[in-house]
Tab-separated table of C-alpha atoms in Angstrom:
chain	number	residue	atom	x	y	z
L	1	ASN	CA	-9.764	73.196	16.902
L	2	ALA	CA	-8.776	76.670	17.019
L	3	GLY	CA	-4.922	76.949	15.747
L	4	VAL	CA	-2.637	79.454	17.120
L	5	THR	CA	-4.260	82.207	19.068
L	6	GLN	CA	-2.809	85.298	19.598
L	7	THR	CA	-4.070	87.681	21.997
L	8	PRO	CA	-4.464	91.172	21.823
L	9	LYS	CA	-4.853	92.089	18.449
L	10	PHE	CA	-3.776	95.591	18.690
L	11	ARG	CA	-2.095	97.312	21.840
L	12	ILE	CA	-0.510	100.840	22.136
L	13	LEU	CA	2.011	101.091	24.491
L	14	LYS	CA	4.031	104.250	25.378
L	15	ILE	CA	7.420	104.613	25.700
L	16	GLY	CA	8.778	101.668	28.432
L	17	GLN	CA	6.255	100.573	29.666
L	18	SER	CA	6.177	96.847	29.607
L	19	MET	CA	3.876	94.013	28.330
L	20	THR	CA	2.494	90.725	27.688
L	21	LEU	CA	1.871	89.026	24.021
L	22	GLN	CA	-0.031	85.853	24.536
L	23	CYS	CA	0.286	83.429	22.703
L	24	THR	CA	-1.940	80.165	22.645
L	25	GLN	CA	-2.000	76.118	20.502
L	26	ASP	CA	-4.113	73.937	20.253
L	27	MET	CA	-2.795	71.836	17.636
L	28	ASN	CA	-0.241	69.993	20.448
L	29	HIS	CA	2.762	71.235	18.514
L	30	ASN	CA	6.243	70.740	20.261
L	31	TYR	CA	8.109	73.873	18.139
L	32	MET	CA	6.151	77.872	18.908
L	33	TYR	CA	8.163	80.923	17.194
L	34	TRP	CA	7.793	84.692	17.596
L	35	TYR	CA	8.056	86.648	14.857
L	36	ARG	CA	7.738	90.212	14.405
L	37	GLN	CA	6.912	92.201	11.072
L	38	ASP	CA	8.006	95.307	9.705
L	39	PRO	CA	6.904	97.416	6.864
L	40	GLY	CA	8.842	95.366	3.188
L	41	MET	CA	10.881	94.267	5.842
L	42	GLY	CA	9.533	89.967	5.664
L	43	LEU	CA	9.347	88.478	9.357
L	44	LYS	CA	12.535	88.002	11.532
L	45	LEU	CA	12.763	85.106	14.058
L	46	ILE	CA	13.037	86.410	18.392
L	47	TYR	CA	12.118	83.976	19.846
L	48	TYR	CA	11.468	79.933	19.496
L	49	SER	CA	10.389	76.783	22.150
L	50	VAL	CA	11.128	73.192	20.868
L	51	GLY	CA	8.661	72.866	23.500
L	52	ALA	CA	8.021	72.962	27.119
L	53	GLY	CA	10.724	74.638	29.472
L	54	ILE	CA	13.366	74.833	26.537
L	55	THR	CA	13.572	77.956	24.843
L	56	ASP	CA	16.701	80.355	22.462
L	57	LYS	CA	17.398	83.297	21.182
L	58	GLY	CA	16.360	84.121	17.528
L	59	GLU	CA	17.969	86.716	14.955
L	60	VAL	CA	16.753	90.364	16.743
L	61	PRO	CA	16.365	88.293	20.258
L	62	ASN	CA	16.985	92.079	22.119
L	63	GLY	CA	14.670	93.803	24.246
L	64	TYR	CA	12.095	90.403	24.253
L	65	ASN	CA	11.570	87.734	26.755
L	66	VAL	CA	9.845	85.170	26.574
L	67	SER	CA	8.641	81.377	29.139
L	68	ARG	CA	7.161	77.774	28.147
L	69	SER	CA	6.136	76.207	30.878
L	70	THR	CA	2.624	74.488	28.844
L	71	THR	CA	3.098	72.644	25.467
L	72	GLU	CA	-0.165	75.362	24.974
L	73	ASP	CA	1.602	79.118	26.083
L	74	PHE	CA	4.171	80.769	24.377
L	75	PRO	CA	4.093	84.074	25.399
L	76	LEU	CA	5.863	87.049	24.362
L	77	ARG	CA	7.351	89.618	27.189
L	78	LEU	CA	8.007	93.660	26.123
L	79	GLU	CA	9.698	94.948	29.926
L	80	LEU	CA	10.503	97.757	28.400
L	81	ALA	CA	8.584	99.361	25.675
L	82	ALA	CA	10.069	101.310	22.713
L	83	PRO	CA	9.786	103.324	19.750
L	84	SER	CA	11.473	100.456	17.953
L	85	GLN	CA	9.253	97.876	19.374
L	86	THR	CA	6.318	99.632	17.370
L	87	SER	CA	5.514	95.580	15.392
L	88	VAL	CA	3.045	93.120	13.944
L	89	TYR	CA	4.311	90.194	15.712
L	90	PHE	CA	2.715	86.610	14.778
L	91	CYS	CA	3.662	83.756	16.472
L	92	GLY	CA	3.632	80.167	14.898
L	93	ILE	CA	3.826	76.682	15.960
L	94	SER	CA	5.784	74.008	13.158
L	95	SER	CA	4.835	70.395	12.221
L	96	ARG	CA	7.780	68.300	11.477
L	97	ALA	CA	7.460	65.843	8.931
L	98	PRO	CA	11.143	65.136	7.894
L	99	LYS	CA	9.913	64.089	4.120
L	100	GLU	CA	7.109	66.725	2.974
L	101	GLY	CA	9.432	69.507	4.747
L	102	TYR	CA	8.641	71.786	7.557
L	103	GLY	CA	5.233	74.010	7.606
L	104	TYR	CA	4.613	76.944	9.747
L	105	THR	CA	0.825	78.204	11.124
L	106	PHE	CA	0.191	81.304	12.308
L	107	GLY	CA	-2.019	83.839	14.296
L	108	SER	CA	-3.881	86.516	13.015
L	109	GLY	CA	-1.093	88.633	15.236
L	110	THR	CA	-1.242	91.825	17.046
L	111	ARG	CA	-0.600	94.843	16.313
L	112	LEU	CA	1.895	96.660	18.623
L	113	THR	CA	2.520	100.430	18.318
L	114	VAL	CA	4.612	102.237	20.922
L	115	VAL	CA	4.574	106.138	21.885
Y	1	THR	CA	22.718	90.803	4.500
Y	2	GLN	CA	19.523	89.588	2.828
Y	3	LEU	CA	19.396	85.339	3.052
Y	4	LEU	CA	16.404	85.157	0.384
Y	5	GLU	CA	16.239	87.639	-1.621
Y	6	GLN	CA	12.771	87.894	-3.700
Y	7	SER	CA	11.843	89.402	-6.992
Y	8	PRO	CA	10.119	91.521	-7.572
Y	9	GLN	CA	9.406	92.866	-4.964
Y	10	PHE	CA	6.088	94.497	-6.084
Y	11	LEU	CA	3.374	93.925	-9.271
Y	12	SER	CA	0.454	95.016	-10.306
Y	13	ILE	CA	-0.901	93.122	-13.187
Y	14	GLN	CA	-4.935	92.954	-14.572
Y	15	GLU	CA	-7.060	89.667	-14.386
Y	16	GLY	CA	-6.203	87.068	-17.060
Y	17	GLU	CA	-2.208	87.777	-16.809
Y	18	ASN	CA	0.616	85.520	-15.849
Y	19	LEU	CA	3.361	85.654	-13.086
Y	20	THR	CA	6.256	85.271	-12.151
Y	21	VAL	CA	7.649	84.898	-8.921
Y	22	TYR	CA	11.711	84.562	-7.781
Y	23	CYS	CA	13.495	83.676	-4.874
Y	24	ASN	CA	17.185	83.889	-4.756
Y	25	SER	CA	19.765	82.563	-2.493
Y	26	SER	CA	23.373	82.248	-2.062
Y	27	SER	CA	22.825	79.390	0.698
Y	28	VAL	CA	21.579	76.066	0.542
Y	29	PHE	CA	18.188	75.248	2.028
Y	30	SER	CA	16.775	72.156	3.293
Y	31	SER	CA	13.423	72.929	2.735
Y	32	LEU	CA	11.732	75.882	0.788
Y	33	GLN	CA	8.339	77.010	1.600
Y	34	TRP	CA	5.600	79.767	0.191
Y	35	TYR	CA	3.391	81.823	1.847
Y	36	ARG	CA	0.618	83.459	0.934
Y	37	GLN	CA	-0.249	86.700	3.640
Y	38	GLU	CA	-3.069	89.116	3.156
Y	39	PRO	CA	-3.713	92.030	4.930
Y	40	GLY	CA	-4.913	92.217	8.848
Y	41	GLU	CA	-3.703	87.974	8.618
Y	42	GLY	CA	-0.779	85.987	9.156
Y	43	PRO	CA	0.749	84.315	6.911
Y	44	VAL	CA	-0.739	80.558	5.639
Y	45	LEU	CA	1.295	78.103	4.537
Y	46	LEU	CA	0.795	77.552	0.736
Y	47	VAL	CA	3.494	74.394	0.047
Y	48	THR	CA	6.713	73.263	0.985
Y	49	VAL	CA	9.850	71.907	-0.914
Y	50	VAL	CA	12.451	69.738	0.046
Y	51	THR	CA	13.363	68.059	-3.056
Y	52	GLY	CA	16.422	70.043	-5.574
Y	53	GLY	CA	13.735	70.074	-9.110
Y	54	GLU	CA	10.958	69.695	-7.737
Y	55	VAL	CA	7.880	70.628	-8.576
Y	56	LYS	CA	4.773	71.519	-7.532
Y	57	LYS	CA	1.264	71.861	-8.509
Y	58	LEU	CA	-1.913	74.464	-6.547
Y	59	LYS	CA	-4.270	74.654	-9.061
Y	60	ARG	CA	-3.005	77.967	-11.304
Y	61	LEU	CA	0.421	77.432	-9.048
Y	62	THR	CA	3.303	76.364	-10.196
Y	63	PHE	CA	6.187	76.085	-7.376
Y	64	GLN	CA	9.765	74.943	-8.393
Y	65	PHE	CA	13.140	74.195	-5.748
Y	66	GLY	CA	16.223	74.457	-7.790
Y	67	ASP	CA	18.549	71.579	-8.241
Y	68	ALA	CA	20.640	72.907	-6.132
Y	69	ARG	CA	18.098	74.289	-3.981
Y	70	LYS	CA	19.536	77.805	-3.341
Y	71	ASP	CA	16.501	79.145	-5.585
Y	72	SER	CA	12.399	78.994	-5.653
Y	73	SER	CA	10.370	80.368	-8.580
Y	74	LEU	CA	6.159	80.597	-7.714
Y	75	HIS	CA	4.343	81.114	-11.086
Y	76	ILE	CA	0.829	81.891	-11.331
Y	77	THR	CA	-0.975	81.357	-14.335
Y	78	ALA	CA	-4.769	83.056	-15.376
Y	79	ALA	CA	-3.893	85.782	-12.326
Y	80	GLN	CA	-7.881	86.605	-10.497
Y	81	PRO	CA	-8.674	89.234	-8.164
Y	82	GLY	CA	-7.889	86.439	-5.455
Y	83	ASP	CA	-4.808	86.153	-5.763
Y	84	THR	CA	-3.778	90.337	-4.511
Y	85	GLY	CA	-2.046	89.160	-1.642
Y	86	LEU	CA	1.666	89.507	0.082
Y	87	TYR	CA	3.797	86.833	-1.064
Y	88	LEU	CA	6.614	84.765	0.635
Y	89	CYS	CA	9.635	82.826	0.735
Y	90	ALA	CA	10.855	81.128	3.250
Y	91	GLY	CA	13.640	78.559	3.951
Y	92	ALA	CA	15.061	76.610	6.345
Y	93	GLN	CA	18.400	75.007	6.857
Y	94	GLY	CA	20.250	71.844	7.366
Y	95	GLY	CA	18.430	70.164	10.317
Y	96	SER	CA	16.899	73.544	11.990
Y	97	GLU	CA	13.361	74.379	11.661
Y	98	LYS	CA	13.979	77.678	12.043
Y	99	LEU	CA	12.856	79.560	8.710
Y	100	VAL	CA	14.834	82.570	7.350
Y	101	PHE	CA	12.317	84.893	5.011
Y	102	GLY	CA	11.971	86.689	2.044
Y	103	LYS	CA	10.853	90.523	2.218
Y	104	GLY	CA	7.980	89.294	0.195
Y	105	MET	CA	6.295	90.266	-2.991
Y	106	LYS	CA	2.950	92.248	-3.032
Y	107	LEU	CA	0.991	91.825	-5.549
Y	108	THR	CA	-2.265	93.788	-6.900
Y	109	VAL	CA	-4.342	91.573	-9.532
Y	110	ASN	CA	-6.910	94.116	-11.179
Y	111	PRO	CA	-10.346	93.405	-12.200
């Protein structure tokens, strides 16, 4: 039971290149999220999904796209990489238990550098 | 504008000392969570608090949710080097499961 798996772990892109960050979960949770973490800035929500076929924008969606064709996978796409997208990207899932509140499980992250 | 303000942002202490981290906001949250993150890894959930005034304990860690559900604190007793890491608070508002994160508090516990 791996939880949330992100690939790749590291990537260097040139300006204008594109790439897909992969996120796969084996916990059968509907809610999935993509966050980016910049130094000293906490985590900011890029996109999220409440189930297969349903996605929505978060706080910082510009320059990114997502899709959710299955419960397990939630890839994040960068079409034209820019230096401002240099960051660490985390994929997460949430368990929904109204009485206990929500808890996230995160992957180990993808460190992306755009040069 | 940061919705959740954490203080202090950095703390370096000796093993055995106590410390308190604060997470403050002018907004009300339906739940508030605390995470710990180590270098090169994703944040790991420590606790979720949902009721105003709630206190939860996890070994040497004590978490409190403010009565008005706008703030929270994390108290660590007798800190150990293994407590070193980035401590993040995060809140959910209304019926949403989307989280807003604070900037974090970087803790270093020296042996």
